[in-house]
Amino acid sequence: DAGITQSPRHKVTETGTPVTLRCHQTENHRYMYWYRQDPGHGLRLIHYSYGVKDTDKGEVSDGYSVSRSKTEDFLLTLESATSSQTSVYFCATRQGAGELFFGEGSRLTVL
Amino acid sequence: AQSVTQLDSQVPVFEEAPVELRCNYSSSVSVYLFWYVQYPNQGLQLLLKYLSGSTLVKGINGFEAEFNKSQTSFHLRKPSVHISDTAEYFCAVSDTDDDKIIFGKGTRLHILP
């Protein structure tokens, strides 16, 4: 399995505060992804990266930004958290045309 | 843009009975297809994948799926389910010329004793 760690694993915050979730990988995979998982919606792609400083939007990118300054780290930032962003966030990596390898998820609650 | 439809949000099935979980994707010339499983309170792990070659793909835990290009489907099957198969199953697709991988909404498999 790809070594993927997400931090924090759990976070409770208040509406309007900024939040950053971190994804760290040790496998030197080129591609990194952020998804959110919500009941009834499955996994929805927020943003992804295809290399250092190269990122693109996914299906539900509004209210989120990302940065990738090193191959191993992919940050997801909520500039001003809203209750609709309460979710479980999954980071994933991919090398080439193969499958995604997932982290364990970060549960975010916005009050 | 690519999209994935999992036709059943929940599927109840008796233990040792066969099961089929359905997945359809929007038409594309060339795709990669995946099934993932999520056990309760866990992350996602790959069950099987289709990248090219044989349209019948075998995965872990006795699951298999068949790629049908004309019907744009990739249904997941298991001939005999076990209580340990209780989980949520996600179908995912990627166009071969696109980096995005899009997931369906998932199907919850309930195994009845």
mmCIF file with all atom_site columns, C-alpha atoms in Angstrom:
data_model
loop_
_atom_site.group_PDB
_atom_site.id
_atom_site.type_symbol
_atom_site.label_atom_id
_atom_site.label_alt_id
_atom_site.label_comp_id
_atom_site.label_asym_id
_atom_site.label_entity_id
_atom_site.label_seq_id
_atom_site.pdbx_PDB_ins_code
_atom_site.Cartn_x
_atom_site.Cartn_y
_atom_site.Cartn_z
_atom_site.occupancy
_atom_site.B_iso_or_equiv
_atom_site.pdbx_formal_charge
_atom_site.auth_seq_id
_atom_site.auth_comp_id
_atom_site.auth_asym_id
_atom_site.auth_atom_id
_atom_site.pdbx_PDB_model_num
ATOM 1   C CA . ASP A 1 1   ? 0.000   0.000   0.000   1.00 0.00 ? 1   ASP A CA 1
ATOM 2   C CA . ALA A 1 2   ? 1.097   3.557   -0.690  1.00 0.00 ? 2   ALA A CA 1
ATOM 3   C CA . GLY A 1 3   ? 2.103   5.337   2.503   1.00 0.00 ? 3   GLY A CA 1
ATOM 4   C CA . ILE A 1 4   ? -0.512  8.070   2.731   1.00 0.00 ? 4   ILE A CA 1
ATOM 5   C CA . THR A 1 5   ? -1.151  9.962   5.913   1.00 0.00 ? 5   THR A CA 1
ATOM 6   C CA . GLN A 1 6   ? -3.782  12.604  6.443   1.00 0.00 ? 6   GLN A CA 1
ATOM 7   C CA . SER A 1 7   ? -3.803  15.184  9.192   1.00 0.00 ? 7   SER A CA 1
ATOM 8   C CA . PRO A 1 8   ? -5.697  16.037  11.203  1.00 0.00 ? 8   PRO A CA 1
ATOM 9   C CA . ARG A 1 9   ? -7.849  12.908  11.320  1.00 0.00 ? 9   ARG A CA 1
ATOM 10  C CA . HIS A 1 10  ? -10.620 14.722  13.174  1.00 0.00 ? 10  HIS A CA 1
ATOM 11  C CA . LYS A 1 11  ? -11.364 18.418  13.424  1.00 0.00 ? 11  LYS A CA 1
ATOM 12  C CA . VAL A 1 12  ? -14.220 20.492  14.758  1.00 0.00 ? 12  VAL A CA 1
ATOM 13  C CA . THR A 1 13  ? -14.285 24.123  13.781  1.00 0.00 ? 13  THR A CA 1
ATOM 14  C CA . GLU A 1 14  ? -16.652 27.054  13.589  1.00 0.00 ? 14  GLU A CA 1
ATOM 15  C CA . THR A 1 15  ? -18.243 28.651  10.553  1.00 0.00 ? 15  THR A CA 1
ATOM 16  C CA . GLY A 1 16  ? -16.034 31.277  8.981   1.00 0.00 ? 16  GLY A CA 1
ATOM 17  C CA . THR A 1 17  ? -12.707 29.937  10.207  1.00 0.00 ? 17  THR A CA 1
ATOM 18  C CA . PRO A 1 18  ? -9.979  28.762  7.834   1.00 0.00 ? 18  PRO A CA 1
ATOM 19  C CA . VAL A 1 19  ? -9.086  25.076  7.793   1.00 0.00 ? 19  VAL A CA 1
ATOM 20  C CA . THR A 1 20  ? -6.189  23.251  6.164   1.00 0.00 ? 20  THR A CA 1
ATOM 21  C CA . LEU A 1 21  ? -6.046  19.504  5.691   1.00 0.00 ? 21  LEU A CA 1
ATOM 22  C CA . ARG A 1 22  ? -2.743  17.899  4.869   1.00 0.00 ? 22  ARG A CA 1
ATOM 23  C CA . CYS A 1 23  ? -1.987  14.823  2.816   1.00 0.00 ? 23  CYS A CA 1
ATOM 24  C CA . HIS A 1 24  ? 1.495   13.335  2.884   1.00 0.00 ? 24  HIS A CA 1
ATOM 25  C CA . GLN A 1 25  ? 2.696   10.444  0.727   1.00 0.00 ? 25  GLN A CA 1
ATOM 26  C CA . THR A 1 26  ? 5.923   8.477   0.767   1.00 0.00 ? 26  THR A CA 1
ATOM 27  C CA . GLU A 1 27  ? 5.526   6.660   -2.568  1.00 0.00 ? 27  GLU A CA 1
ATOM 28  C CA . ASN A 1 28  ? 6.593   9.445   -4.931  1.00 0.00 ? 28  ASN A CA 1
ATOM 29  C CA . HIS A 1 29  ? 3.323   9.122   -6.862  1.00 0.00 ? 29  HIS A CA 1
ATOM 30  C CA . ARG A 1 30  ? 2.789   11.825  -9.464  1.00 0.00 ? 30  ARG A CA 1
ATOM 31  C CA . TYR A 1 31  ? -0.938  12.348  -9.009  1.00 0.00 ? 31  TYR A CA 1
ATOM 32  C CA . MET A 1 32  ? -2.729  13.377  -5.822  1.00 0.00 ? 32  MET A CA 1
ATOM 33  C CA . TYR A 1 33  ? -6.433  13.901  -5.267  1.00 0.00 ? 33  TYR A CA 1
ATOM 34  C CA . TRP A 1 34  ? -8.836  15.280  -2.688  1.00 0.00 ? 34  TRP A CA 1
ATOM 35  C CA . TYR A 1 35  ? -12.335 13.831  -2.441  1.00 0.00 ? 35  TYR A CA 1
ATOM 36  C CA . ARG A 1 36  ? -15.175 14.435  -0.039  1.00 0.00 ? 36  ARG A CA 1
ATOM 37  C CA . GLN A 1 37  ? -17.563 11.673  1.007   1.00 0.00 ? 37  GLN A CA 1
ATOM 38  C CA . ASP A 1 38  ? -21.126 12.443  2.004   1.00 0.00 ? 38  ASP A CA 1
ATOM 39  C CA . PRO A 1 39  ? -24.062 10.064  2.532   1.00 0.00 ? 39  PRO A CA 1
ATOM 40  C CA . GLY A 1 40  ? -26.011 9.648   -0.688  1.00 0.00 ? 40  GLY A CA 1
ATOM 41  C CA . HIS A 1 41  ? -23.354 11.369  -2.770  1.00 0.00 ? 41  HIS A CA 1
ATOM 42  C CA . GLY A 1 42  ? -20.526 8.868   -2.762  1.00 0.00 ? 42  GLY A CA 1
ATOM 43  C CA . LEU A 1 43  ? -17.100 10.393  -3.335  1.00 0.00 ? 43  LEU A CA 1
ATOM 44  C CA . ARG A 1 44  ? -16.884 13.675  -5.169  1.00 0.00 ? 44  ARG A CA 1
ATOM 45  C CA . LEU A 1 45  ? -13.644 15.049  -6.550  1.00 0.00 ? 45  LEU A CA 1
ATOM 46  C CA . ILE A 1 46  ? -12.669 18.451  -5.163  1.00 0.00 ? 46  ILE A CA 1
ATOM 47  C CA . HIS A 1 47  ? -9.251  19.143  -6.688  1.00 0.00 ? 47  HIS A CA 1
ATOM 48  C CA . TYR A 1 48  ? -6.372  17.108  -7.995  1.00 0.00 ? 48  TYR A CA 1
ATOM 49  C CA . SER A 1 49  ? -2.719  17.579  -8.827  1.00 0.00 ? 49  SER A CA 1
ATOM 50  C CA . TYR A 1 50  ? -0.702  16.138  -11.685 1.00 0.00 ? 50  TYR A CA 1
ATOM 51  C CA . GLY A 1 51  ? 2.658   17.441  -10.481 1.00 0.00 ? 51  GLY A CA 1
ATOM 52  C CA . VAL A 1 52  ? 4.357   19.977  -8.272  1.00 0.00 ? 52  VAL A CA 1
ATOM 53  C CA . LYS A 1 53  ? 2.530   23.299  -8.623  1.00 0.00 ? 53  LYS A CA 1
ATOM 54  C CA . ASP A 1 54  ? 0.155   21.712  -11.183 1.00 0.00 ? 54  ASP A CA 1
ATOM 55  C CA . THR A 1 55  ? -3.422  21.454  -9.980  1.00 0.00 ? 55  THR A CA 1
ATOM 56  C CA . ASP A 1 56  ? -6.891  21.426  -11.478 1.00 0.00 ? 56  ASP A CA 1
ATOM 57  C CA . LYS A 1 57  ? -10.501 21.613  -10.351 1.00 0.00 ? 57  LYS A CA 1
ATOM 58  C CA . GLY A 1 58  ? -12.771 18.662  -9.814  1.00 0.00 ? 58  GLY A CA 1
ATOM 59  C CA . GLU A 1 59  ? -16.547 18.351  -9.541  1.00 0.00 ? 59  GLU A CA 1
ATOM 60  C CA . VAL A 1 60  ? -17.063 20.367  -6.349  1.00 0.00 ? 60  VAL A CA 1
ATOM 61  C CA . SER A 1 61  ? -14.196 22.861  -6.117  1.00 0.00 ? 61  SER A CA 1
ATOM 62  C CA . ASP A 1 62  ? -16.085 25.986  -4.973  1.00 0.00 ? 62  ASP A CA 1
ATOM 63  C CA . GLY A 1 63  ? -14.950 27.078  -1.515  1.00 0.00 ? 63  GLY A CA 1
ATOM 64  C CA . TYR A 1 64  ? -11.762 25.015  -1.652  1.00 0.00 ? 64  TYR A CA 1
ATOM 65  C CA . SER A 1 65  ? -8.206  25.698  -2.731  1.00 0.00 ? 65  SER A CA 1
ATOM 66  C CA . VAL A 1 66  ? -5.180  23.435  -2.933  1.00 0.00 ? 66  VAL A CA 1
ATOM 67  C CA . SER A 1 67  ? -1.434  23.682  -3.089  1.00 0.00 ? 67  SER A CA 1
ATOM 68  C CA . ARG A 1 68  ? 1.344   21.280  -3.923  1.00 0.00 ? 68  ARG A CA 1
ATOM 69  C CA . SER A 1 69  ? 4.815   22.695  -3.349  1.00 0.00 ? 69  SER A CA 1
ATOM 70  C CA . LYS A 1 70  ? 6.475   19.283  -2.965  1.00 0.00 ? 70  LYS A CA 1
ATOM 71  C CA . THR A 1 71  ? 5.767   15.914  -4.540  1.00 0.00 ? 71  THR A CA 1
ATOM 72  C CA . GLU A 1 72  ? 4.907   14.379  -1.193  1.00 0.00 ? 72  GLU A CA 1
ATOM 73  C CA . ASP A 1 73  ? 2.479   16.994  0.160   1.00 0.00 ? 73  ASP A CA 1
ATOM 74  C CA . PHE A 1 74  ? -0.947  18.104  -1.043  1.00 0.00 ? 74  PHE A CA 1
ATOM 75  C CA . LEU A 1 75  ? -2.818  20.651  1.048   1.00 0.00 ? 75  LEU A CA 1
ATOM 76  C CA . LEU A 1 76  ? -6.548  21.333  0.950   1.00 0.00 ? 76  LEU A CA 1
ATOM 77  C CA . THR A 1 77  ? -7.673  24.686  2.331   1.00 0.00 ? 77  THR A CA 1
ATOM 78  C CA . LEU A 1 78  ? -11.124 25.905  3.211   1.00 0.00 ? 78  LEU A CA 1
ATOM 79  C CA . GLU A 1 79  ? -10.657 29.669  3.329   1.00 0.00 ? 79  GLU A CA 1
ATOM 80  C CA . SER A 1 80  ? -13.855 30.249  5.310   1.00 0.00 ? 80  SER A CA 1
ATOM 81  C CA . ALA A 1 81  ? -15.502 27.032  6.426   1.00 0.00 ? 81  ALA A CA 1
ATOM 82  C CA . THR A 1 82  ? -19.269 26.605  6.093   1.00 0.00 ? 82  THR A CA 1
ATOM 83  C CA . SER A 1 83  ? -21.581 23.969  7.555   1.00 0.00 ? 83  SER A CA 1
ATOM 84  C CA . SER A 1 84  ? -22.048 22.502  4.074   1.00 0.00 ? 84  SER A CA 1
ATOM 85  C CA . GLN A 1 85  ? -18.365 21.556  4.146   1.00 0.00 ? 85  GLN A CA 1
ATOM 86  C CA . THR A 1 86  ? -18.911 19.189  7.063   1.00 0.00 ? 86  THR A CA 1
ATOM 87  C CA . SER A 1 87  ? -17.767 15.918  5.533   1.00 0.00 ? 87  SER A CA 1
ATOM 88  C CA . VAL A 1 88  ? -15.183 13.176  5.488   1.00 0.00 ? 88  VAL A CA 1
ATOM 89  C CA . TYR A 1 89  ? -12.266 14.135  3.272   1.00 0.00 ? 89  TYR A CA 1
ATOM 90  C CA . PHE A 1 90  ? -10.115 11.534  1.560   1.00 0.00 ? 90  PHE A CA 1
ATOM 91  C CA . CYS A 1 91  ? -6.757  12.049  -0.030  1.00 0.00 ? 91  CYS A CA 1
ATOM 92  C CA . ALA A 1 92  ? -5.615  9.629   -2.715  1.00 0.00 ? 92  ALA A CA 1
ATOM 93  C CA . THR A 1 93  ? -2.546  9.118   -4.862  1.00 0.00 ? 93  THR A CA 1
ATOM 94  C CA . ARG A 1 94  ? -2.014  7.510   -8.220  1.00 0.00 ? 94  ARG A CA 1
ATOM 95  C CA . GLN A 1 95  ? 0.928   6.575   -10.377 1.00 0.00 ? 95  GLN A CA 1
ATOM 96  C CA . GLY A 1 96  ? 0.284   6.414   -14.089 1.00 0.00 ? 96  GLY A CA 1
ATOM 97  C CA . ALA A 1 97  ? -2.902  4.790   -15.323 1.00 0.00 ? 97  ALA A CA 1
ATOM 98  C CA . GLY A 1 98  ? -3.396  2.638   -12.276 1.00 0.00 ? 98  GLY A CA 1
ATOM 99  C CA . GLU A 1 99  ? -5.709  2.743   -9.357  1.00 0.00 ? 99  GLU A CA 1
ATOM 100 C CA . LEU A 1 100 ? -6.040  5.252   -6.547  1.00 0.00 ? 100 LEU A CA 1
ATOM 101 C CA . PHE A 1 101 ? -4.530  4.566   -3.142  1.00 0.00 ? 101 PHE A CA 1
ATOM 102 C CA . PHE A 1 102 ? -6.454  6.199   -0.323  1.00 0.00 ? 102 PHE A CA 1
ATOM 103 C CA . GLY A 1 103 ? -5.586  7.706   2.999   1.00 0.00 ? 103 GLY A CA 1
ATOM 104 C CA . GLU A 1 104 ? -7.653  6.948   6.070   1.00 0.00 ? 104 GLU A CA 1
ATOM 105 C CA . GLY A 1 105 ? -9.769  10.079  5.827   1.00 0.00 ? 105 GLY A CA 1
ATOM 106 C CA . SER A 1 106 ? -10.202 13.291  7.792   1.00 0.00 ? 106 SER A CA 1
ATOM 107 C CA . ARG A 1 107 ? -13.532 13.960  9.457   1.00 0.00 ? 107 ARG A CA 1
ATOM 108 C CA . LEU A 1 108 ? -14.337 17.671  9.506   1.00 0.00 ? 108 LEU A CA 1
ATOM 109 C CA . THR A 1 109 ? -17.260 19.143  11.424  1.00 0.00 ? 109 THR A CA 1
ATOM 110 C CA . VAL A 1 110 ? -18.149 22.792  10.883  1.00 0.00 ? 110 VAL A CA 1
ATOM 111 C CA . LEU A 1 111 ? -20.458 24.168  13.566  1.00 0.00 ? 111 LEU A CA 1
ATOM 112 C CA . ALA B 2 1   ? -17.650 15.112  -18.647 1.00 0.00 ? 1   ALA B CA 1
ATOM 113 C CA . GLN B 2 2   ? -17.569 11.549  -17.468 1.00 0.00 ? 2   GLN B CA 1
ATOM 114 C CA . SER B 2 3   ? -20.245 10.364  -15.038 1.00 0.00 ? 3   SER B CA 1
ATOM 115 C CA . VAL B 2 4   ? -21.046 7.127   -13.234 1.00 0.00 ? 4   VAL B CA 1
ATOM 116 C CA . THR B 2 5   ? -24.423 5.704   -12.289 1.00 0.00 ? 5   THR B CA 1
ATOM 117 C CA . GLN B 2 6   ? -24.833 3.014   -9.684  1.00 0.00 ? 6   GLN B CA 1
ATOM 118 C CA . LEU B 2 7   ? -28.426 2.002   -10.155 1.00 0.00 ? 7   LEU B CA 1
ATOM 119 C CA . ASP B 2 8   ? -29.044 0.583   -6.678  1.00 0.00 ? 8   ASP B CA 1
ATOM 120 C CA . SER B 2 9   ? -28.310 2.512   -3.508  1.00 0.00 ? 9   SER B CA 1
ATOM 121 C CA . GLN B 2 10  ? -28.904 -0.604  -1.363  1.00 0.00 ? 10  GLN B CA 1
ATOM 122 C CA . VAL B 2 11  ? -28.941 -4.296  -2.178  1.00 0.00 ? 11  VAL B CA 1
ATOM 123 C CA . PRO B 2 12  ? -30.111 -6.883  0.357   1.00 0.00 ? 12  PRO B CA 1
ATOM 124 C CA . VAL B 2 13  ? -29.095 -10.466 -0.333  1.00 0.00 ? 13  VAL B CA 1
ATOM 125 C CA . PHE B 2 14  ? -29.140 -13.679 1.640   1.00 0.00 ? 14  PHE B CA 1
ATOM 126 C CA . GLU B 2 15  ? -25.887 -15.221 2.745   1.00 0.00 ? 15  GLU B CA 1
ATOM 127 C CA . GLU B 2 16  ? -24.465 -17.683 0.187   1.00 0.00 ? 16  GLU B CA 1
ATOM 128 C CA . ALA B 2 17  ? -26.681 -16.251 -2.555  1.00 0.00 ? 17  ALA B CA 1
ATOM 129 C CA . PRO B 2 18  ? -25.217 -14.607 -5.685  1.00 0.00 ? 18  PRO B CA 1
ATOM 130 C CA . VAL B 2 19  ? -25.153 -10.844 -6.072  1.00 0.00 ? 19  VAL B CA 1
ATOM 131 C CA . GLU B 2 20  ? -24.738 -8.338  -8.878  1.00 0.00 ? 20  GLU B CA 1
ATOM 132 C CA . LEU B 2 21  ? -24.047 -4.647  -8.295  1.00 0.00 ? 21  LEU B CA 1
ATOM 133 C CA . ARG B 2 22  ? -24.700 -2.534  -11.333 1.00 0.00 ? 22  ARG B CA 1
ATOM 134 C CA . CYS B 2 23  ? -22.573 0.279   -12.720 1.00 0.00 ? 23  CYS B CA 1
ATOM 135 C CA . ASN B 2 24  ? -23.007 2.310   -15.884 1.00 0.00 ? 24  ASN B CA 1
ATOM 136 C CA . TYR B 2 25  ? -20.864 5.175   -17.131 1.00 0.00 ? 25  TYR B CA 1
ATOM 137 C CA . SER B 2 26  ? -21.388 7.839   -19.748 1.00 0.00 ? 26  SER B CA 1
ATOM 138 C CA . SER B 2 27  ? -20.132 6.967   -23.156 1.00 0.00 ? 27  SER B CA 1
ATOM 139 C CA . SER B 2 28  ? -16.497 7.356   -23.992 1.00 0.00 ? 28  SER B CA 1
ATOM 140 C CA . VAL B 2 29  ? -14.102 5.977   -26.540 1.00 0.00 ? 29  VAL B CA 1
ATOM 141 C CA . SER B 2 30  ? -11.673 4.581   -24.019 1.00 0.00 ? 30  SER B CA 1
ATOM 142 C CA . VAL B 2 31  ? -11.954 4.228   -20.250 1.00 0.00 ? 31  VAL B CA 1
ATOM 143 C CA . TYR B 2 32  ? -10.375 2.746   -17.173 1.00 0.00 ? 32  TYR B CA 1
ATOM 144 C CA . LEU B 2 33  ? -12.820 1.196   -14.715 1.00 0.00 ? 33  LEU B CA 1
ATOM 145 C CA . PHE B 2 34  ? -12.551 0.371   -11.031 1.00 0.00 ? 34  PHE B CA 1
ATOM 146 C CA . TRP B 2 35  ? -14.540 -1.091  -8.154  1.00 0.00 ? 35  TRP B CA 1
ATOM 147 C CA . TYR B 2 36  ? -13.665 -0.103  -4.604  1.00 0.00 ? 36  TYR B CA 1
ATOM 148 C CA . VAL B 2 37  ? -15.007 -1.424  -1.309  1.00 0.00 ? 37  VAL B CA 1
ATOM 149 C CA . GLN B 2 38  ? -15.421 0.449   1.941   1.00 0.00 ? 38  GLN B CA 1
ATOM 150 C CA . TYR B 2 39  ? -16.014 -1.632  5.055   1.00 0.00 ? 39  TYR B CA 1
ATOM 151 C CA . PRO B 2 40  ? -17.758 0.061   7.992   1.00 0.00 ? 40  PRO B CA 1
ATOM 152 C CA . ASN B 2 41  ? -15.672 2.852   9.489   1.00 0.00 ? 41  ASN B CA 1
ATOM 153 C CA . GLN B 2 42  ? -12.748 2.183   7.186   1.00 0.00 ? 42  GLN B CA 1
ATOM 154 C CA . GLY B 2 43  ? -11.125 3.707   4.126   1.00 0.00 ? 43  GLY B CA 1
ATOM 155 C CA . LEU B 2 44  ? -11.442 2.505   0.559   1.00 0.00 ? 44  LEU B CA 1
ATOM 156 C CA . GLN B 2 45  ? -9.591  -0.387  -0.987  1.00 0.00 ? 45  GLN B CA 1
ATOM 157 C CA . LEU B 2 46  ? -9.453  -1.620  -4.545  1.00 0.00 ? 46  LEU B CA 1
ATOM 158 C CA . LEU B 2 47  ? -11.492 -4.699  -5.425  1.00 0.00 ? 47  LEU B CA 1
ATOM 159 C CA . LEU B 2 48  ? -10.598 -4.883  -9.093  1.00 0.00 ? 48  LEU B CA 1
ATOM 160 C CA . LYS B 2 49  ? -9.761  -2.800  -12.135 1.00 0.00 ? 49  LYS B CA 1
ATOM 161 C CA . TYR B 2 50  ? -10.066 -2.839  -15.893 1.00 0.00 ? 50  TYR B CA 1
ATOM 162 C CA . LEU B 2 51  ? -7.331  -1.060  -17.818 1.00 0.00 ? 51  LEU B CA 1
ATOM 163 C CA . SER B 2 52  ? -7.234  -3.078  -21.041 1.00 0.00 ? 52  SER B CA 1
ATOM 164 C CA . GLY B 2 53  ? -7.351  -6.634  -22.339 1.00 0.00 ? 53  GLY B CA 1
ATOM 165 C CA . SER B 2 54  ? -9.849  -9.252  -21.191 1.00 0.00 ? 54  SER B CA 1
ATOM 166 C CA . THR B 2 55  ? -13.282 -7.842  -20.471 1.00 0.00 ? 55  THR B CA 1
ATOM 167 C CA . LEU B 2 56  ? -13.786 -10.238 -17.544 1.00 0.00 ? 56  LEU B CA 1
ATOM 168 C CA . VAL B 2 57  ? -11.804 -9.028  -14.591 1.00 0.00 ? 57  VAL B CA 1
ATOM 169 C CA . LYS B 2 58  ? -11.236 -10.980 -11.409 1.00 0.00 ? 58  LYS B CA 1
ATOM 170 C CA . GLY B 2 59  ? -10.561 -9.269  -8.122  1.00 0.00 ? 59  GLY B CA 1
ATOM 171 C CA . ILE B 2 60  ? -10.050 -10.000 -4.477  1.00 0.00 ? 60  ILE B CA 1
ATOM 172 C CA . ASN B 2 61  ? -12.455 -11.884 -2.206  1.00 0.00 ? 61  ASN B CA 1
ATOM 173 C CA . GLY B 2 62  ? -14.086 -13.792 -5.084  1.00 0.00 ? 62  GLY B CA 1
ATOM 174 C CA . PHE B 2 63  ? -15.478 -10.755 -6.894  1.00 0.00 ? 63  PHE B CA 1
ATOM 175 C CA . GLU B 2 64  ? -15.408 -10.308 -10.651 1.00 0.00 ? 64  GLU B CA 1
ATOM 176 C CA . ALA B 2 65  ? -16.688 -7.717  -13.091 1.00 0.00 ? 65  ALA B CA 1
ATOM 177 C CA . GLU B 2 66  ? -17.357 -7.624  -16.798 1.00 0.00 ? 66  GLU B CA 1
ATOM 178 C CA . PHE B 2 67  ? -16.644 -4.640  -19.014 1.00 0.00 ? 67  PHE B CA 1
ATOM 179 C CA . ASN B 2 68  ? -19.328 -4.202  -21.666 1.00 0.00 ? 68  ASN B CA 1
ATOM 180 C CA . LYS B 2 69  ? -18.385 -1.398  -24.021 1.00 0.00 ? 69  LYS B CA 1
ATOM 181 C CA . SER B 2 70  ? -21.596 -1.432  -26.064 1.00 0.00 ? 70  SER B CA 1
ATOM 182 C CA . GLN B 2 71  ? -23.705 -1.064  -22.924 1.00 0.00 ? 71  GLN B CA 1
ATOM 183 C CA . THR B 2 72  ? -21.164 1.176   -21.142 1.00 0.00 ? 72  THR B CA 1
ATOM 184 C CA . SER B 2 73  ? -21.430 -1.050  -18.089 1.00 0.00 ? 73  SER B CA 1
ATOM 185 C CA . PHE B 2 74  ? -19.081 -2.609  -15.554 1.00 0.00 ? 74  PHE B CA 1
ATOM 186 C CA . HIS B 2 75  ? -21.244 -4.739  -13.271 1.00 0.00 ? 75  HIS B CA 1
ATOM 187 C CA . LEU B 2 76  ? -19.745 -6.415  -10.215 1.00 0.00 ? 76  LEU B CA 1
ATOM 188 C CA . ARG B 2 77  ? -20.653 -9.996  -9.345  1.00 0.00 ? 77  ARG B CA 1
ATOM 189 C CA . LYS B 2 78  ? -20.007 -12.608 -6.700  1.00 0.00 ? 78  LYS B CA 1
ATOM 190 C CA . PRO B 2 79  ? -21.433 -16.140 -6.903  1.00 0.00 ? 79  PRO B CA 1
ATOM 191 C CA . SER B 2 80  ? -21.862 -16.598 -3.153  1.00 0.00 ? 80  SER B CA 1
ATOM 192 C CA . VAL B 2 81  ? -21.733 -13.788 -0.608  1.00 0.00 ? 81  VAL B CA 1
ATOM 193 C CA . HIS B 2 82  ? -20.614 -13.991 2.982   1.00 0.00 ? 82  HIS B CA 1
ATOM 194 C CA . ILE B 2 83  ? -21.542 -11.879 5.964   1.00 0.00 ? 83  ILE B CA 1
ATOM 195 C CA . SER B 2 84  ? -18.072 -10.333 5.771   1.00 0.00 ? 84  SER B CA 1
ATOM 196 C CA . ASP B 2 85  ? -19.006 -8.785  2.393   1.00 0.00 ? 85  ASP B CA 1
ATOM 197 C CA . THR B 2 86  ? -21.222 -6.287  4.179   1.00 0.00 ? 86  THR B CA 1
ATOM 198 C CA . ALA B 2 87  ? -19.839 -2.979  2.952   1.00 0.00 ? 87  ALA B CA 1
ATOM 199 C CA . GLU B 2 88  ? -20.385 -0.116  0.560   1.00 0.00 ? 88  GLU B CA 1
ATOM 200 C CA . TYR B 2 89  ? -19.186 -0.611  -2.984  1.00 0.00 ? 89  TYR B CA 1
ATOM 201 C CA . PHE B 2 90  ? -18.137 2.169   -5.320  1.00 0.00 ? 90  PHE B CA 1
ATOM 202 C CA . CYS B 2 91  ? -17.713 2.090   -9.063  1.00 0.00 ? 91  CYS B CA 1
ATOM 203 C CA . ALA B 2 92  ? -15.255 4.576   -10.580 1.00 0.00 ? 92  ALA B CA 1
ATOM 204 C CA . VAL B 2 93  ? -14.272 5.548   -14.113 1.00 0.00 ? 93  VAL B CA 1
ATOM 205 C CA . SER B 2 94  ? -11.584 7.559   -15.798 1.00 0.00 ? 94  SER B CA 1
ATOM 206 C CA . ASP B 2 95  ? -11.235 8.480   -19.457 1.00 0.00 ? 95  ASP B CA 1
ATOM 207 C CA . THR B 2 96  ? -7.854  7.250   -20.635 1.00 0.00 ? 96  THR B CA 1
ATOM 208 C CA . ASP B 2 97  ? -6.901  10.777  -21.733 1.00 0.00 ? 97  ASP B CA 1
ATOM 209 C CA . ASP B 2 98  ? -8.027  12.422  -18.486 1.00 0.00 ? 98  ASP B CA 1
ATOM 210 C CA . ASP B 2 99  ? -6.458  12.476  -15.028 1.00 0.00 ? 99  ASP B CA 1
ATOM 211 C CA . LYS B 2 100 ? -9.782  12.712  -13.184 1.00 0.00 ? 100 LYS B CA 1
ATOM 212 C CA . ILE B 2 101 ? -11.334 9.605   -11.620 1.00 0.00 ? 101 ILE B CA 1
ATOM 213 C CA . ILE B 2 102 ? -15.065 9.954   -11.045 1.00 0.00 ? 102 ILE B CA 1
ATOM 214 C CA . PHE B 2 103 ? -17.004 7.840   -8.561  1.00 0.00 ? 103 PHE B CA 1
ATOM 215 C CA . GLY B 2 104 ? -20.593 6.681   -8.410  1.00 0.00 ? 104 GLY B CA 1
ATOM 216 C CA . LYS B 2 105 ? -22.756 7.268   -5.372  1.00 0.00 ? 105 LYS B CA 1
ATOM 217 C CA . GLY B 2 106 ? -22.152 3.811   -3.987  1.00 0.00 ? 106 GLY B CA 1
ATOM 218 C CA . THR B 2 107 ? -24.204 0.683   -3.293  1.00 0.00 ? 107 THR B CA 1
ATOM 219 C CA . ARG B 2 108 ? -24.656 -0.661  0.213   1.00 0.00 ? 108 ARG B CA 1
ATOM 220 C CA . LEU B 2 109 ? -24.610 -4.443  0.294   1.00 0.00 ? 109 LEU B CA 1
ATOM 221 C CA . HIS B 2 110 ? -26.622 -5.917  3.167   1.00 0.00 ? 110 HIS B CA 1
ATOM 222 C CA . ILE B 2 111 ? -26.110 -9.599  3.830   1.00 0.00 ? 111 ILE B CA 1
ATOM 223 C CA . LEU B 2 112 ? -29.125 -11.276 5.402   1.00 0.00 ? 112 LEU B CA 1
ATOM 224 C CA . PRO B 2 113 ? -28.599 -14.351 7.613   1.00 0.00 ? 113 PRO B CA 1
#
